[in-house]
Amino acid sequence: MIYSFANDYAEGCHPSILRALAETNLIQQAGYGDDAYTKNAEKIIRELTNSDADVHMIAGGTLANLTVIGSVLRPFESVVAASTGHIYVNETGAIEATGHKVEAAPSADGKLRPADIKPFLNKVRGHHVVRTRMVYISNSTELGTVYTKQELTDLYTFCKENDLILFMDGARLPMALTAPSNDLTLADIAALTDVFYIGGTKCGALLGEAVVITNPGLKRDFKYHLKQRGALTAKGRAMGIQFDQLLRNNLIFDLAGHANRMAAKMANAFAAKGYALSIDSDTNQIFPVLSNSIIPQMQEDYGCLVWSIADEDHSVMRFITSWATPEDVVDEFVKKLSGE
Amino acid sequence: MIYSFANDYAEGCHPSILRALAETNLIQQAGYGDDAYTKNAEKIIRELTNSDADVHMIAGGTLANLTVIGSVLRPFESVVAASTGHIYVNETGAIEATGHKVEAAPSADGKLRPADIKPFLNKVRGHHVVRTRMVYISNSTELGTVYTKQELTDLYTFCKENDLILFMDGARLPMALTAPSNDLTLADIAALTDVFYIGGTKCGALLGEAVVITNPGLKRDFKYHLKQRGALTAKGRAMGIQFDQLLRNNLIFDLAGHANRMAAKMANAFAAKGYALSIDSDTNQIFPVLSNSIIPQMQEDYGCLVWSIADEDHSVMRFITSWATPEDVVDEFVKKLSGE
Amino acid sequence: MIYSFANDYAEGCHPSILRALAETNLIQQAGYGDDAYTKNAEKIIRELTNSDADVHMIAGGTLANLTVIGSVLRPFESVVAASTGHIYVNETGAIEATGHKVEAAPSADGKLRPADIKPFLNKVRGHHVVRTRMVYISNSTELGTVYTKQELTDLYTFCKENDLILFMDGARLPMALTAPSNDLTLADIAALTDVFYIGGTKCGALLGEAVVITNPGLKRDFKYHLKQRGALTAKGRAMGIQFDQLLRNNLIFDLAGHANRMAAKMANAFAAKGYALSIDSDTNQIFPVLSNSIIPQMQEDYGCLVWSIADEDHSVMRFITSWATPEDVVDEFVKKLSGE
Amino acid sequence: MIYSFANDYAEGCHPSILRALAETNLIQQAGYGDDAYTKNAEKIIRELTNSDADVHMIAGGTLANLTVIGSVLRPFESVVAASTGHIYVNETGAIEATGHKVEAAPSADGKLRPADIKPFLNKVRGHHVVRTRMVYISNSTELGTVYTKQELTDLYTFCKENDLILFMDGARLPMALTAPSNDLTLADIAALTDVFYIGGTKCGALLGEAVVITNPGLKRDFKYHLKQRGALTAKGRAMGIQFDQLLRNNLIFDLAGHANRMAAKMANAFAAKGYALSIDSDTNQIFPVLSNSIIPQMQEDYGCLVWSIADEDHSVMRFITSWATPEDVVDEFVKKLSGE
């Protein structure tokens, strides 16, 4: 295989992280997120979000999702996600294992709008059904799409009018915020959600997601939830150092922007070659519709996923780029594709 | 403060790990533990344990404990731990949050013996009480003590006679296996438990515990449990590389042995000075009984924990050393102590 | 209001039950289902099902559902229900509260067929998604429809071929088995499911559902699950006496047949009057489509439920009859309807 | 066997209940606790407790305990019970199955006092341990003892000072309130707890416990919890009618008083005969210490339980009387005992 576009966690981490790990290695630090590096990363996040948010580093996305959602909901309350949402389709029932129903709203583009959520609020049977209390969105979505400022404002307003908590899964938030069509800032995200996270794993870190809680009502006792779910890391420094590096000088956004640009190059090449793109994504995931006849060779050369069946002769494929995707590899891919 | 002996996770990781992270950084690898480094670490573990164990890397101890225990027990089954056991006293109800009762057997030295467990098996009320199905031990224990081969054999035999699963929390297993009083090998541990883990976090890694499942009945579908609990790490390589390094050339045991020796130096110094050691530990945690009058200065100079009240004038203190504790710091500590 | 057709639990219980309660009242009996009446009811059920089933009486349907499902599934396993299924829409997340995802298969008539379940088995992402392990059906369904012997045979065969447990919610099983279109016996039900229950609450009892476990693998330790879920009733006699009476001389089926006949009279009257019946039900729930203009008066005279909106001017209504619905009330209803 | 003193749920219910069930049998009523009889029982309870409490009928004690406790605690919070408490020893981990740790305070007489609870509040490890948030007591206790007004006042005051919810399991509350040593009224109980229940199952009903919530903060959404735990009974009337009867004209207390008097007669007879009573109980459970040599004959004649081993030659036995225990049976028992 020449290069894999199967996912965005195939390489290690940005070299500046490795340098920082080495430089700080023998400096003793407090455990469980009370180290100086985590504190500094938290400070940067509060500055970037223009907020007094609480920040907690968690080792992975599913662990972040189940810890956050489990901390917010009372036993009979549910969370709504898009039918494509990670918590609904790809976490082995992690949310249900905390006792809560995930309700799925059909969504063609991976995004949720107030109209998608309304049906869950009009339950007439009262205490015979779960009460919807939380909305889970991802940005960028599982389909690579991003929320506009207007869309997020509408959704957050709707949530506040209906006593709903809005939670954004930001595993690829840096890609969203650097997408060409994006008009949101990190401060907007903080102002227009109750809790969200900034993904590290897929954006230049070895591992780690930085959960940012802006709703004061959700801050209390969060470390108890972290500990109970196994999400409180003894050497919190290992994540603190990474976010401290990634958040300096815009690094994490530079890395995400690179991933987006590499994907755009590929998308353009597919389009130029006459392939449809089944979803209009301008982040690091693209979904070209390929003829089944060329897929075996494509997969031999480049790791990529058959996403869904388009018709008898065509499949929707998924290609993902990352902060680490070399531009020359992409250029060669484009050249090969054009030459075919 | 001169140096903290408050815990064994205050520094980063062994330098060879940082080197390996750098060297492998841009090599693409499969995610979720299917990378080459994890595979190699697994292979070494199977060799060291002389077994065909399944191995899974988990980011932290509590997450490992709740994932393993939650995967084994049926809803009405319970796990017995020593009254000092980490899952009973220090995990914010993480096991109960998976739906299972932790039953505590009083233990003065942190270890469990068949006689401690028997009372939980003689429940006469049948389905009106939980059924004890699992025994959780730690080695070294939370009090720094270690199991002998005879003790572990007796316990495992008892477990097998009573249809009990034996699970060893090995957050400090390398320290146990390098303690002067130890007569167990890693292969013994594998043969005399159903599932255990080799701690990385406290033994030279940035983070990570390697769960080793030898009981074939417990292997099936374990990755489903991992994913559901948020314990399946996308960049599994981050832990695989660490264990791959630590397990080569006995490194992890060398590091643990160093920690033990540093603690022994300190224990000897305390004893020489006439201080009692409240627990007979030969691993990296020691528990000297100090006069309350000297504790404030001691804590100003060296991080250490008041463990319990001994009498009106004395407290039991806990000092912990690690793979990273510099010998000259210990020597200076000893010199200061002797000179007082 | 003249009479309520809003549900089938508005009256007490069949008089023979009250007589039996009085006659046995001061006879001492063992608790927790070990009384003579429960034992006798169990014996009758084993005869009627031609099986050596285990039988357990549970106070209500939701409690039965959550206890049974929670006893069968491992943590990462899920249950599939029709999108109309009681556990999916009407139990306030009771199943999710035991930690398990309920997956909904779209169903127009409330029934599930192999083709509805297949999509849940073809998950390609392995341990990143729940594993479907159980199929929940109800008979009669929430829409009043019933399974034919061929349908149930096909479904059960499919389940066995795919290692799926088939569970039938029988809250209205007596109505199903006495429906004109039914060709199943209680013995067929036992042979073609792994576990099911015979509803008492809606079929002549004050309360109680008799859970019948025929799959030997599901029998073990069931009383532990009962106790843990709060479903083990101290005075089990209170349910045992009821089922003992209801199961003698076919009483429960006579009562269910009466309910069905009353509903059929009403359905015929609606049809004669030119109203469509939105679902083809021959049990005790019928769903006529009424003009919105007549609904207020209808609801003033007779309790009945607006089930869904048919079009701008019409609504689907639900009328339910029971074992206790007086025939003269139905006749009067029919006369009034015809005369309108 | 002449008569069983093994438990207080061996007979049916008070005849007035059977009469009321018959008289109301065919009167249609709303389901799920909205029937007229339940409403009336609730009204009586509010009068007797001089409160505006919310009242909910639940079919059994374990179901009541798990629903109440599960509704109050946040995920990381725990409940303290006496080491003899029903939720700690006799409910198959029902509370843990809702995700919460039950912490046991050693208690010789089955009662809890502030000093017993204090140790659980002084946890120094913050979010590494569960937070104690609820105190569970039973009155009468599992050992037949009762709380005095002073004791309950002290405990409630302590709870309020420490932000703890006080929950009283009243499965045998009517016996407690009619014990000779009692100085509490139902209004006192309501004023000195946050939530409690009045047992029906052991006090003249077929089944049912009336949960009384006086703390306004605990009232909200309780029916959602009921439904989710399977504790919302469709024919709520079946319990409403029973409590409606039992609470009229002091009936439930007359029945409990009878049980207590029968036990006192037996206790006096044991004492007169020189047998020690291992616990000083003046309710319907007594614990005489008998010579092992007479136990087999005793158990052949009268159902009774070996409670614990007293010494090599003696055992502590438990005898329980009920509202239904015939006085002539007790008199004969006393005569036989005296004559031996």
mmCIF file of C-alpha atoms in Angstrom, chain A residues 2-5 7-15 18 21-22 24-29 31-32 59 62-63 66 86 90-94 97 200-202 204-207 224 227-231 233-235 237-238 323-324, chain B residues 2-5 7-15 18 21-22 24-29 31-32 59 62-63 66 86 90-94 97 200-202 204-207 224 227-231 233-235 237-238 323-324:
data_model
loop_
_atom_site.group_PDB
_atom_site.id
_atom_site.type_symbol
_atom_site.label_atom_id
_atom_site.label_comp_id
_atom_site.label_asym_id
_atom_site.label_seq_id
_atom_site.Cartn_x
_atom_site.Cartn_y
_atom_site.Cartn_z
ATOM 1 C CA ILE A 2 1.238 3.444 -0.901
ATOM 2 C CA TYR A 3 -0.608 5.337 1.799
ATOM 3 C CA SER A 4 -3.734 4.829 3.871
ATOM 4 C CA PHE A 5 -6.596 7.293 3.789
ATOM 5 C CA ASN A 7 -8.643 7.164 9.072
ATOM 6 C CA ASP A 8 -7.012 10.171 10.700
ATOM 7 C CA TYR A 9 -5.285 8.418 13.554
ATOM 8 C CA ALA A 10 -2.730 6.315 11.696
ATOM 9 C CA GLU A 11 0.328 8.361 12.617
ATOM 10 C CA GLY A 12 1.770 9.485 15.952
ATOM 11 C CA CYS A 13 1.798 13.120 17.048
ATOM 12 C CA HIS A 14 3.193 16.453 16.050
ATOM 13 C CA PRO A 15 6.955 16.576 16.690
ATOM 14 C CA LEU A 18 7.560 14.817 21.465
ATOM 15 C CA LEU A 21 7.483 15.502 26.476
ATOM 16 C CA ALA A 22 11.243 15.083 26.476
ATOM 17 C CA THR A 24 9.555 18.167 30.803
ATOM 18 C CA ASN A 25 10.038 14.477 31.383
ATOM 19 C CA LEU A 26 11.698 14.473 34.778
ATOM 20 C CA ILE A 27 10.013 17.491 36.284
ATOM 21 C CA GLN A 28 7.756 16.260 39.059
ATOM 22 C CA GLN A 29 4.160 17.296 38.695
ATOM 23 C CA GLY A 31 -1.311 14.004 39.217
ATOM 24 C CA TYR A 32 -4.871 13.862 37.940
ATOM 25 C CA ALA A 59 -8.086 9.968 26.884
ATOM 26 C CA THR A 62 -16.143 7.554 23.542
ATOM 27 C CA LEU A 63 -14.913 7.942 27.110
ATOM 28 C CA LEU A 66 -20.143 8.702 28.046
ATOM 29 C CA HIS A 86 -21.108 8.567 16.663
ATOM 30 C CA ASN A 90 -20.382 3.593 16.636
ATOM 31 C CA GLU A 91 -19.884 3.288 20.363
ATOM 32 C CA THR A 92 -21.175 -0.212 21.150
ATOM 33 C CA GLY A 93 -23.985 1.101 23.282
ATOM 34 C CA ALA A 94 -21.641 3.113 25.529
ATOM 35 C CA ALA A 97 -24.545 1.350 29.286
ATOM 36 C CA GLY A 200 -6.599 15.944 20.191
ATOM 37 C CA THR A 201 -6.395 12.358 18.957
ATOM 38 C CA LYS A 202 -7.343 13.243 15.398
ATOM 39 C CA GLY A 204 -1.993 16.115 16.152
ATOM 40 C CA ALA A 205 -1.942 14.548 19.617
ATOM 41 C CA LEU A 206 -1.123 10.992 20.600
ATOM 42 C CA LEU A 207 -4.372 10.912 22.505
ATOM 43 C CA TYR A 224 -16.241 12.649 40.534
ATOM 44 C CA LYS A 227 -12.997 9.208 38.329
ATOM 45 C CA GLN A 228 -16.046 6.942 38.393
ATOM 46 C CA ARG A 229 -15.904 6.340 34.645
ATOM 47 C CA GLY A 230 -12.185 5.621 34.692
ATOM 48 C CA ALA A 231 -11.510 8.857 32.837
ATOM 49 C CA THR A 233 -5.741 9.972 34.242
ATOM 50 C CA ALA A 234 -3.016 9.698 36.893
ATOM 51 C CA LYS A 235 -0.391 11.246 34.660
ATOM 52 C CA ARG A 237 0.506 15.706 32.329
ATOM 53 C CA ALA A 238 0.666 13.336 29.355
ATOM 54 C CA TRP A 323 -2.404 16.597 9.914
ATOM 55 C CA ALA A 324 0.292 14.083 8.944
ATOM 56 C CA ILE B 2 13.154 19.135 47.666
ATOM 57 C CA TYR B 3 11.405 16.100 46.217
ATOM 58 C CA SER B 4 7.977 14.529 46.421
ATOM 59 C CA PHE B 5 7.480 11.004 47.662
ATOM 60 C CA ASN B 7 3.121 9.087 44.621
ATOM 61 C CA ASP B 8 4.776 7.130 41.829
ATOM 62 C CA TYR B 9 3.334 8.982 38.890
ATOM 63 C CA ALA B 10 4.923 12.404 39.310
ATOM 64 C CA GLU B 11 7.431 12.120 36.458
ATOM 65 C CA GLY B 12 7.023 11.335 32.769
ATOM 66 C CA CYS B 13 8.316 8.116 31.224
ATOM 67 C CA HIS B 14 11.499 6.224 30.613
ATOM 68 C CA PRO B 15 13.598 7.972 27.945
ATOM 69 C CA LEU B 18 10.361 8.886 24.090
ATOM 70 C CA LEU B 21 7.809 7.365 19.998
ATOM 71 C CA ALA B 22 9.981 9.676 17.929
ATOM 72 C CA THR B 24 8.039 5.440 14.866
ATOM 73 C CA ASN B 25 6.107 8.670 14.779
ATOM 74 C CA LEU B 26 5.234 8.931 11.114
ATOM 75 C CA ILE B 27 4.868 5.251 10.328
ATOM 76 C CA GLN B 28 1.216 4.605 9.596
ATOM 77 C CA GLN B 29 -0.340 1.932 11.750
ATOM 78 C CA GLY B 31 -5.818 1.759 15.030
ATOM 79 C CA TYR B 32 -7.458 0.254 18.101
ATOM 80 C CA ALA B 59 -5.224 3.839 29.516
ATOM 81 C CA THR B 62 -9.704 2.284 37.217
ATOM 82 C CA LEU B 63 -10.748 1.953 33.592
ATOM 83 C CA LEU B 66 -14.218 -1.562 35.688
ATOM 84 C CA HIS B 86 -8.422 0.084 45.390
ATOM 85 C CA ASN B 90 -10.527 4.631 45.883
ATOM 86 C CA GLU B 91 -12.504 4.465 42.675
ATOM 87 C CA THR B 92 -15.589 6.586 43.412
ATOM 88 C CA GLY B 93 -17.902 3.640 43.070
ATOM 89 C CA ALA B 94 -16.657 2.781 39.572
ATOM 90 C CA ALA B 97 -21.551 2.074 38.530
ATOM 91 C CA GLY B 200 2.642 0.814 32.958
ATOM 92 C CA THR B 201 1.604 4.151 34.466
ATOM 93 C CA LYS B 202 3.507 3.553 37.711
ATOM 94 C CA GLY B 204 7.981 3.795 33.526
ATOM 95 C CA ALA B 205 5.205 4.516 31.005
ATOM 96 C CA LEU B 206 3.306 7.732 30.404
ATOM 97 C CA LEU B 207 0.134 5.779 30.756
ATOM 98 C CA TYR B 224 -16.810 -5.088 22.739
ATOM 99 C CA LYS B 227 -15.269 -0.136 23.276
ATOM 100 C CA GLN B 228 -18.422 0.165 25.371
ATOM 101 C CA ARG B 229 -16.507 1.416 28.411
ATOM 102 C CA GLY B 230 -14.538 3.947 26.377
ATOM 103 C CA ALA B 231 -11.370 1.915 26.893
ATOM 104 C CA THR B 233 -7.920 3.725 22.280
ATOM 105 C CA ALA B 234 -7.849 4.888 18.655
ATOM 106 C CA LYS B 235 -4.089 5.368 18.671
ATOM 107 C CA ARG B 237 0.121 2.517 19.223
ATOM 108 C CA ALA B 238 0.695 5.111 21.949
ATOM 109 C CA TRP B 323 11.499 4.303 38.695
ATOM 110 C CA ALA B 324 12.459 7.973 38.389
#
